[in-house]
PDB file of C-alpha atoms in Angstrom:
ATOM      1  CA  MET A   1      -7.729  -1.694 -19.712  1.00 38.00           C
ATOM      2  CA  SER A   2      -4.722  -2.475 -21.836  1.00 39.00           C
ATOM      3  CA  VAL A   3      -3.916  -1.261 -25.329  1.00 39.00           C
ATOM      4  CA  THR A   4      -1.395  -2.336 -27.893  1.00 42.00           C
ATOM      5  CA  ALA A   5      -0.186  -0.887 -31.153  1.00 40.00           C
ATOM      6  CA  ALA A   6      -2.519  -3.281 -32.927  1.00 40.00           C
ATOM      7  CA  ASP A   7      -5.477  -2.226 -30.785  1.00 44.00           C
ATOM      8  CA  ALA A   8      -4.849   1.385 -31.728  1.00 42.00           C
ATOM      9  CA  HIS A   9      -4.838   0.436 -35.443  1.00 42.00           C
ATOM     10  CA  VAL A  10      -1.542   2.247 -35.878  1.00 47.00           C
ATOM     11  CA  THR A  11       0.752   1.423 -38.769  1.00 57.00           C
ATOM     12  CA  HIS A  12       4.268   2.760 -38.888  1.00 67.00           C
ATOM     13  CA  PRO A  13       7.570   2.277 -40.716  1.00 77.00           C
ATOM     14  CA  PRO A  14       9.961  -0.234 -39.149  1.00 88.00           C
ATOM     15  CA  LEU A  15      11.740   0.957 -36.045  1.00 93.00           C
ATOM     16  CA  PRO A  16      15.549   0.844 -36.378  1.00 94.00           C
ATOM     17  CA  GLY A  17      16.613  -2.583 -35.156  1.00 94.00           C
ATOM     18  CA  ALA A  18      13.420  -4.284 -36.322  1.00 92.00           C
ATOM     19  CA  ARG A  19      15.423  -5.888 -39.129  1.00 90.00           C
ATOM     20  CA  THR A  20      18.991  -7.078 -39.507  1.00 86.00           C
ATOM     21  CA  GLY A  21      21.456  -4.852 -41.289  1.00 75.00           C
ATOM     22  CA  ARG A  22      22.022  -7.570 -43.879  1.00 76.00           C
ATOM     23  CA  ASP A  23      18.324  -8.032 -44.602  1.00 74.00           C
ATOM     24  CA  PRO A  24      18.278  -9.738 -48.069  1.00 70.00           C
ATOM     25  CA  ASP A  25      15.366  -7.573 -49.196  1.00 71.00           C
ATOM     26  CA  ARG A  26      17.692  -4.563 -49.105  1.00 68.00           C
ATOM     27  CA  ALA A  27      20.681  -6.171 -50.782  1.00 67.00           C
ATOM     28  CA  ILE A  28      22.433  -4.035 -53.389  1.00 66.00           C
ATOM     29  CA  LYS A  29      23.699  -6.114 -56.275  1.00 62.00           C
ATOM     30  CA  ARG A  30      27.257  -5.555 -57.399  1.00 61.00           C
ATOM     31  CA  GLY A  31      28.193  -4.500 -60.893  1.00 58.00           C
ATOM     32  CA  PRO A  32      26.548  -2.082 -63.313  1.00 59.00           C
ATOM     33  CA  SER A  33      23.236  -0.905 -61.955  1.00 59.00           C
ATOM     34  CA  ARG A  34      20.569   1.545 -62.913  1.00 71.00           C
ATOM     35  CA  VAL A  35      19.635   2.146 -59.287  1.00 71.00           C
ATOM     36  CA  PRO A  36      20.014   5.887 -58.673  1.00 76.00           C
ATOM     37  CA  PRO A  37      22.859   6.821 -56.276  1.00 74.00           C
ATOM     38  CA  GLU A  38      20.413   8.436 -53.868  1.00 80.00           C
ATOM     39  CA  VAL A  39      18.443   5.193 -53.633  1.00 81.00           C
ATOM     40  CA  VAL A  40      21.634   3.256 -52.935  1.00 81.00           C
ATOM     41  CA  ALA A  41      22.597   5.767 -50.225  1.00 87.00           C
ATOM     42  CA  ALA A  42      19.135   5.602 -48.633  1.00 88.00           C
ATOM     43  CA  THR A  43      19.261   1.798 -48.583  1.00 89.00           C
ATOM     44  CA  GLN A  44      22.724   1.824 -47.044  1.00 92.00           C
ATOM     45  CA  ARG A  45      21.581   4.331 -44.443  1.00 94.00           C
ATOM     46  CA  ASP A  46      18.631   2.157 -43.433  1.00 94.00           C
ATOM     47  CA  ARG A  47      20.861  -0.899 -43.169  1.00 95.00           C
ATOM     48  CA  LEU A  48      23.333   1.049 -41.039  1.00 96.00           C
ATOM     49  CA  TYR A  49      20.498   2.225 -38.760  1.00 97.00           C
ATOM     50  CA  ASP A  50      19.547  -1.377 -38.082  1.00 96.00           C
ATOM     51  CA  ALA A  51      23.146  -2.520 -37.755  1.00 96.00           C
ATOM     52  CA  LEU A  52      24.012   0.272 -35.330  1.00 97.00           C
ATOM     53  CA  VAL A  53      21.043  -0.526 -33.111  1.00 98.00           C
ATOM     54  CA  HIS A  54      21.919  -4.226 -32.895  1.00 97.00           C
ATOM     55  CA  THR A  55      25.634  -3.587 -32.413  1.00 97.00           C
ATOM     56  CA  VAL A  56      25.198  -0.956 -29.715  1.00 98.00           C
ATOM     57  CA  ALA A  57      22.580  -3.055 -27.917  1.00 97.00           C
ATOM     58  CA  GLN A  58      24.921  -6.065 -27.901  1.00 97.00           C
ATOM     59  CA  LYS A  59      28.279  -4.426 -27.225  1.00 97.00           C
ATOM     60  CA  GLY A  60      27.384  -1.108 -25.618  1.00 97.00           C
ATOM     61  CA  PHE A  61      28.072   2.260 -27.230  1.00 97.00           C
ATOM     62  CA  GLY A  62      31.606   2.480 -25.886  1.00 96.00           C
ATOM     63  CA  ASN A  63      32.642  -0.928 -27.247  1.00 97.00           C
ATOM     64  CA  ALA A  64      30.845  -0.721 -30.568  1.00 97.00           C
ATOM     65  CA  ARG A  65      33.241   0.165 -33.404  1.00 97.00           C
ATOM     66  CA  VAL A  66      32.485   1.621 -36.800  1.00 97.00           C
ATOM     67  CA  GLY A  67      33.918  -1.550 -38.316  1.00 96.00           C
ATOM     68  CA  ASP A  68      31.469  -3.661 -36.295  1.00 97.00           C
ATOM     69  CA  ILE A  69      28.549  -1.582 -37.524  1.00 97.00           C
ATOM     70  CA  CYS A  70      29.708  -1.727 -41.142  1.00 96.00           C
ATOM     71  CA  GLN A  71      30.158  -5.488 -40.952  1.00 96.00           C
ATOM     72  CA  ALA A  72      26.693  -5.948 -39.461  1.00 96.00           C
ATOM     73  CA  ALA A  73      25.221  -3.787 -42.222  1.00 94.00           C
ATOM     74  CA  GLY A  74      27.241  -5.238 -45.086  1.00 92.00           C
ATOM     75  CA  VAL A  75      28.355  -1.695 -45.928  1.00 93.00           C
ATOM     76  CA  THR A  76      31.912  -0.495 -46.536  1.00 94.00           C
ATOM     77  CA  ARG A  77      33.642   2.023 -44.287  1.00 96.00           C
ATOM     78  CA  PRO A  78      33.886   4.581 -47.131  1.00 96.00           C
ATOM     79  CA  ALA A  79      30.122   4.277 -47.613  1.00 95.00           C
ATOM     80  CA  PHE A  80      29.607   4.750 -43.863  1.00 97.00           C
ATOM     81  CA  TYR A  81      31.702   7.919 -43.786  1.00 97.00           C
ATOM     82  CA  ALA A  82      29.924   9.234 -46.860  1.00 96.00           C
ATOM     83  CA  LEU A  83      26.749   9.232 -44.762  1.00 96.00           C
ATOM     84  CA  PHE A  84      27.965   9.994 -41.223  1.00 97.00           C
ATOM     85  CA  GLU A  85      30.853  11.872 -39.658  1.00 96.00           C
ATOM     86  CA  GLY A  86      31.479   9.079 -37.197  1.00 96.00           C
ATOM     87  CA  LYS A  87      29.914   6.748 -34.664  1.00 97.00           C
ATOM     88  CA  GLU A  88      28.306   9.473 -32.566  1.00 97.00           C
ATOM     89  CA  ASP A  89      26.804  11.152 -35.637  1.00 97.00           C
ATOM     90  CA  ALA A  90      25.426   7.796 -36.790  1.00 97.00           C
ATOM     91  CA  PHE A  91      23.970   7.159 -33.327  1.00 98.00           C
ATOM     92  CA  LEU A  92      22.227  10.553 -33.332  1.00 97.00           C
ATOM     93  CA  ALA A  93      20.814  10.017 -36.815  1.00 97.00           C
ATOM     94  CA  THR A  94      19.523   6.577 -35.854  1.00 97.00           C
ATOM     95  CA  TYR A  95      18.042   7.881 -32.607  1.00 97.00           C
ATOM     96  CA  ARG A  96      16.272  10.758 -34.369  1.00 97.00           C
ATOM     97  CA  HIS A  97      14.857   8.433 -36.999  1.00 96.00           C
ATOM     98  CA  GLY A  98      13.606   5.947 -34.417  1.00 96.00           C
ATOM     99  CA  ILE A  99      12.139   8.606 -32.162  1.00 96.00           C
ATOM    100  CA  GLY A 100      10.372  10.044 -35.188  1.00 95.00           C
ATOM    101  CA  VAL A 101       8.687   6.679 -35.714  1.00 95.00           C
ATOM    102  CA  LEU A 102       7.708   6.442 -32.031  1.00 95.00           C
ATOM    103  CA  TRP A 103       6.397   9.996 -31.998  1.00 95.00           C
ATOM    104  CA  GLU A 104       4.260   9.310 -35.056  1.00 94.00           C
ATOM    105  CA  VAL A 105       2.556   6.282 -33.522  1.00 94.00           C
ATOM    106  CA  MET A 106       2.049   7.988 -30.178  1.00 95.00           C
ATOM    107  CA  GLU A 107       0.524  11.069 -31.765  1.00 95.00           C
ATOM    108  CA  GLY A 108      -1.654   8.858 -33.925  1.00 94.00           C
ATOM    109  CA  ALA A 109      -3.006   7.023 -30.893  1.00 95.00           C
ATOM    110  CA  TYR A 110      -3.474  10.264 -28.967  1.00 96.00           C
ATOM    111  CA  THR A 111      -5.109  12.414 -31.643  1.00 95.00           C
ATOM    112  CA  THR A 112      -7.554   9.747 -32.850  1.00 95.00           C
ATOM    113  CA  ALA A 113      -8.806   8.952 -29.341  1.00 95.00           C
ATOM    114  CA  PRO A 114     -12.315  10.139 -28.393  1.00 95.00           C
ATOM    115  CA  ASP A 115     -11.124  11.897 -25.242  1.00 95.00           C
ATOM    116  CA  TRP A 116      -7.966  12.951 -23.408  1.00 95.00           C
ATOM    117  CA  ARG A 117      -7.943  10.035 -20.999  1.00 94.00           C
ATOM    118  CA  THR A 118      -8.205   7.451 -23.774  1.00 95.00           C
ATOM    119  CA  GLY A 119      -5.568   9.333 -25.753  1.00 96.00           C
ATOM    120  CA  ILE A 120      -3.074   9.239 -22.887  1.00 96.00           C
ATOM    121  CA  ARG A 121      -3.675   5.521 -22.369  1.00 95.00           C
ATOM    122  CA  GLY A 122      -3.316   4.885 -26.089  1.00 95.00           C
ATOM    123  CA  GLY A 123      -0.144   6.939 -26.410  1.00 96.00           C
ATOM    124  CA  ILE A 124       1.566   5.220 -23.493  1.00 96.00           C
ATOM    125  CA  GLY A 125       0.283   1.856 -24.702  1.00 95.00           C
ATOM    126  CA  VAL A 126       1.778   2.064 -28.173  1.00 95.00           C
ATOM    127  CA  LEU A 127       5.038   3.424 -26.768  1.00 96.00           C
ATOM    128  CA  LEU A 128       5.396   0.400 -24.512  1.00 97.00           C
ATOM    129  CA  SER A 129       4.271  -2.069 -27.183  1.00 95.00           C
ATOM    130  CA  VAL A 130       6.558  -0.749 -29.909  1.00 95.00           C
ATOM    131  CA  LEU A 131       9.589  -0.692 -27.599  1.00 96.00           C
ATOM    132  CA  ALA A 132       8.816  -4.225 -26.425  1.00 97.00           C
ATOM    133  CA  ALA A 133       8.593  -5.379 -30.041  1.00 95.00           C
ATOM    134  CA  VAL A 134      12.118  -4.113 -30.812  1.00 96.00           C
ATOM    135  CA  PRO A 135      14.203  -4.751 -27.673  1.00 97.00           C
ATOM    136  CA  SER A 136      17.483  -3.758 -29.314  1.00 97.00           C
ATOM    137  CA  PHE A 137      16.149  -0.273 -30.081  1.00 98.00           C
ATOM    138  CA  ALA A 138      14.835   0.046 -26.530  1.00 98.00           C
ATOM    139  CA  VAL A 139      18.307  -0.729 -25.161  1.00 98.00           C
ATOM    140  CA  MET A 140      20.060   1.585 -27.605  1.00 97.00           C
ATOM    141  CA  ALA A 141      17.680   4.546 -27.253  1.00 97.00           C
ATOM    142  CA  VAL A 142      16.804   4.330 -23.570  1.00 97.00           C
ATOM    143  CA  VAL A 143      19.943   2.985 -21.880  1.00 97.00           C
ATOM    144  CA  GLU A 144      22.953   3.379 -24.176  1.00 97.00           C
ATOM    145  CA  ILE A 145      22.095   6.993 -24.959  1.00 97.00           C
ATOM    146  CA  ASP A 146      23.712   7.859 -21.634  1.00 95.00           C
ATOM    147  CA  ALA A 147      27.071   6.799 -23.049  1.00 96.00           C
ATOM    148  CA  ALA A 148      26.659   8.448 -26.450  1.00 95.00           C
ATOM    149  CA  GLY A 149      27.769  11.926 -25.417  1.00 94.00           C
ATOM    150  CA  PRO A 150      26.254  15.293 -24.468  1.00 96.00           C
ATOM    151  CA  ALA A 151      24.580  15.856 -27.852  1.00 96.00           C
ATOM    152  CA  ALA A 152      22.641  12.605 -27.480  1.00 96.00           C
ATOM    153  CA  ARG A 153      21.589  13.490 -23.955  1.00 95.00           C
ATOM    154  CA  ARG A 154      20.371  16.877 -25.163  1.00 96.00           C
ATOM    155  CA  GLU A 155      18.282  15.095 -27.786  1.00 95.00           C
ATOM    156  CA  ARG A 156      16.688  13.072 -25.001  1.00 96.00           C
ATOM    157  CA  GLU A 157      15.905  16.178 -22.954  1.00 96.00           C
ATOM    158  CA  GLU A 158      14.300  17.802 -25.983  1.00 95.00           C
ATOM    159  CA  LEU A 159      12.202  14.694 -26.498  1.00 95.00           C
ATOM    160  CA  LEU A 160      10.980  14.721 -22.909  1.00 95.00           C
ATOM    161  CA  GLU A 161       9.986  18.381 -23.318  1.00 95.00           C
ATOM    162  CA  ARG A 162       7.946  17.458 -26.400  1.00 94.00           C
ATOM    163  CA  PHE A 163       5.877  15.063 -24.294  1.00 95.00           C
ATOM    164  CA  HIS A 164       4.291  18.083 -22.568  1.00 95.00           C
ATOM    165  CA  ARG A 165       2.172  18.304 -25.708  1.00 94.00           C
ATOM    166  CA  PHE A 166       0.133  15.307 -24.515  1.00 96.00           C
ATOM    167  CA  PHE A 167      -0.915  17.127 -21.347  1.00 96.00           C
ATOM    168  CA  ALA A 168      -1.905  20.464 -22.897  1.00 94.00           C
ATOM    169  CA  GLU A 169      -5.586  19.455 -23.087  1.00 93.00           C
ATOM    170  CA  ALA A 170      -5.760  17.639 -19.769  1.00 93.00           C
ATOM    171  CA  PRO A 171      -8.677  18.441 -17.434  1.00 93.00           C
ATOM    172  CA  HIS A 172      -7.778  21.029 -14.795  1.00 90.00           C
ATOM    173  CA  ARG A 173      -4.490  21.652 -16.624  1.00 89.00           C
ATOM    174  CA  ASP A 174      -4.378  25.241 -15.356  1.00 89.00           C
ATOM    175  CA  GLN A 175      -4.368  23.934 -11.775  1.00 90.00           C
ATOM    176  CA  VAL A 176      -1.405  21.607 -12.276  1.00 90.00           C
ATOM    177  CA  PRO A 177       2.081  23.200 -12.220  1.00 93.00           C
ATOM    178  CA  ALA A 178       4.319  22.622 -15.233  1.00 92.00           C
ATOM    179  CA  GLU A 179       6.905  21.161 -12.857  1.00 94.00           C
ATOM    180  CA  LEU A 180       4.468  18.421 -11.918  1.00 94.00           C
ATOM    181  CA  VAL A 181       3.895  17.567 -15.580  1.00 95.00           C
ATOM    182  CA  SER A 182       7.669  17.334 -16.005  1.00 96.00           C
ATOM    183  CA  SER A 183       7.784  14.998 -13.006  1.00 96.00           C
ATOM    184  CA  ILE A 184       5.087  12.777 -14.524  1.00 96.00           C
ATOM    185  CA  ILE A 185       6.997  12.546 -17.797  1.00 97.00           C
ATOM    186  CA  GLY A 186      10.289  11.945 -15.995  1.00 96.00           C
ATOM    187  CA  GLY A 187       8.727   9.299 -13.785  1.00 97.00           C
ATOM    188  CA  ILE A 188       7.314   7.399 -16.752  1.00 97.00           C
ATOM    189  CA  TYR A 189      10.677   7.560 -18.502  1.00 97.00           C
ATOM    190  CA  SER A 190      12.524   6.393 -15.383  1.00 97.00           C
ATOM    191  CA  THR A 191      10.181   3.429 -14.986  1.00 97.00           C
ATOM    192  CA  ILE A 192      10.761   2.417 -18.601  1.00 98.00           C
ATOM    193  CA  TYR A 193      14.514   2.892 -18.146  1.00 98.00           C
ATOM    194  CA  ARG A 194      14.645   0.574 -15.128  1.00 98.00           C
ATOM    195  CA  ALA A 195      12.738  -2.130 -16.977  1.00 98.00           C
ATOM    196  CA  VAL A 196      14.950  -1.922 -20.074  1.00 98.00           C
ATOM    197  CA  ALA A 197      18.197  -1.712 -18.098  1.00 97.00           C
ATOM    198  CA  GLY A 198      17.062  -4.691 -16.033  1.00 97.00           C
ATOM    199  CA  GLY A 199      16.525  -6.844 -19.122  1.00 96.00           C
ATOM    200  CA  ARG A 200      12.730  -6.758 -18.826  1.00 97.00           C
ATOM    201  CA  VAL A 201      11.868  -5.163 -22.171  1.00 97.00           C
ATOM    202  CA  ALA A 202       9.246  -7.815 -22.907  1.00 96.00           C
ATOM    203  CA  GLU A 203       7.418  -6.805 -19.717  1.00 96.00           C
ATOM    204  CA  LEU A 204       6.966  -3.164 -20.757  1.00 97.00           C
ATOM    205  CA  PRO A 205       3.319  -3.529 -21.925  1.00 96.00           C
ATOM    206  CA  GLY A 206       2.456  -4.803 -18.445  1.00 95.00           C
ATOM    207  CA  LEU A 207       3.393  -1.387 -17.042  1.00 96.00           C
ATOM    208  CA  LEU A 208       0.510   0.301 -18.874  1.00 95.00           C
ATOM    209  CA  PRO A 209      -2.051   0.331 -16.005  1.00 94.00           C
ATOM    210  CA  THR A 210       0.427   1.745 -13.493  1.00 94.00           C
ATOM    211  CA  LEU A 211       1.872   4.375 -15.827  1.00 96.00           C
ATOM    212  CA  THR A 212      -1.573   5.439 -17.025  1.00 95.00           C
ATOM    213  CA  TYR A 213      -2.739   5.848 -13.434  1.00 94.00           C
ATOM    214  CA  PHE A 214       0.368   7.889 -12.652  1.00 94.00           C
ATOM    215  CA  ALA A 215      -0.305  10.171 -15.643  1.00 95.00           C
ATOM    216  CA  LEU A 216      -4.013  10.635 -14.899  1.00 94.00           C
ATOM    217  CA  VAL A 217      -4.223  11.046 -11.150  1.00 94.00           C
ATOM    218  CA  PRO A 218      -3.116  14.718 -10.868  1.00 93.00           C
ATOM    219  CA  PHE A 219      -5.810  15.688 -13.374  1.00 94.00           C
ATOM    220  CA  LEU A 220      -8.682  13.297 -12.639  1.00 91.00           C
ATOM    221  CA  GLY A 221      -8.181  12.451  -8.973  1.00 91.00           C
ATOM    222  CA  ARG A 222      -7.380   9.125  -7.351  1.00 89.00           C
ATOM    223  CA  GLU A 223     -10.791   7.498  -7.531  1.00 88.00           C
ATOM    224  CA  GLU A 224     -11.344   8.053 -11.253  1.00 88.00           C
ATOM    225  CA  ALA A 225      -7.752   7.294 -12.226  1.00 87.00           C
ATOM    226  CA  ALA A 226      -7.849   4.091 -10.160  1.00 87.00           C
ATOM    227  CA  ASP A 227     -10.114   2.518 -12.805  1.00 85.00           C
ATOM    228  CA  GLU A 228      -6.851   1.850 -14.656  1.00 84.00           C
ATOM    229  CA  LEU A 229      -5.657  -0.312 -11.781  1.00 80.00           C
ATOM    230  CA  VAL A 230      -8.555  -2.750 -11.461  1.00 64.00           C
ATOM    231  CA  ASP A 231      -7.290  -5.953  -9.853  1.00 48.00           C
ATOM    232  CA  ARG A 232      -3.794  -4.488  -9.562  1.00 50.00           C
ATOM    233  CA  ILE A 233      -3.870  -2.386  -6.414  1.00 43.00           C
ATOM    234  CA  ASP A 234      -5.258  -2.609  -2.908  1.00 43.00           C
ATOM    235  CA  PRO A 235      -8.306  -0.284  -2.557  1.00 44.00           C
ATOM    236  CA  LEU A 236      -6.834   1.097   0.672  1.00 38.00           C
ATOM    237  CA  ILE A 237      -3.930   2.536  -1.310  1.00 39.00           C
ATOM    238  CA  VAL A 238      -6.317   4.425  -3.553  1.00 41.00           C
ATOM    239  CA  ASN A 239      -8.645   5.506  -0.734  1.00 45.00           C
ATOM    240  CA  PRO A 240      -6.673   5.340   2.521  1.00 43.00           C
ATOM    241  CA  PRO A 241      -8.718   5.842   5.714  1.00 41.00           C
ATOM    242  CA  CYS A 242      -6.897   9.090   6.444  1.00 40.00           C
ATOM    243  CA  ALA A 243      -7.553  10.587   3.009  1.00 37.00           C
ATOM    244  CA  PRO A 244     -10.011  13.285   4.218  1.00 36.00           C
ATOM    245  CA  VAL A 245      -7.559  14.435   6.882  1.00 34.00           C
ATOM    246  CA  ALA A 246      -4.661  14.464   4.451  1.00 34.00           C
ATOM    247  CA  ALA A 247      -6.706  16.415   1.938  1.00 36.00           C
ATOM    248  CA  ALA A 248      -7.587  19.031   4.518  1.00 34.00           C
ATOM    249  CA  ARG A 249      -3.919  19.710   5.235  1.00 34.00           C
ATOM    250  CA  ARG A 250      -2.827  20.561   1.686  1.00 34.00           C
ATOM    251  CA  PRO A 251      -4.231  22.529  -1.262  1.00 37.00           C
ATOM    252  CA  ARG A 252      -6.296  20.410  -3.601  1.00 39.00           C
ATOM    253  CA  LEU A 253      -5.456  20.527  -7.296  1.00 40.00           C
ATOM    254  CA  ILE A 254      -8.778  18.992  -8.298  1.00 43.00           C
ATOM    255  CA  GLU A 255     -12.147  19.694  -6.782  1.00 39.00           C
TER     256      GLU A 255
END
């Protein structure tokens, strides 16, 4: 039961890092030009987004210099500082732009699904597929954000809070504490983080069955959620022999 961005029929603008900063299609010719200044600035900004992602992914946020980013983008330092206050400001702008793209495709997969379960699977699926397709952005946004300062980390926390939106219509939502939803979101993020930090970005789509099961089980129960794990988990883990005894010793969230 896997899903990809293509399966979900989702189209989206390029994620920062999907192109090189010096992409010839965005070259700005020197000399007299009738291209409006705002168009030039927007093109330079896009090129700097891509250049920052690649530079930070390769060198790390701490070692990446404004000069490195400008060189990778083919943009002058004065042009950089006309758009951003500095490296941290550029990182935040790039992160916000990229997260906006990710949010759009996730919401698209979720809201067009026929039911909540399919929507959750689709949302997680496109998240994993899009990150795997642009490894440099995954490294920059998931791992290097830790080094980008407190403002960047606050942006991440705000993003994780936004993910509660995908659980608002879950079955039995009123029986599941908000803290548990936060734990589900945090657990999914931590799993993605470990894969990206470990250099396994290409393997992210393979995490879909496990992460979908993890997201569904508090709302649907183990047996129904385990459909996501066909051929991937021992049945005894889903239905251990002591399950009735264990259930009798704690309150049940789902009847």
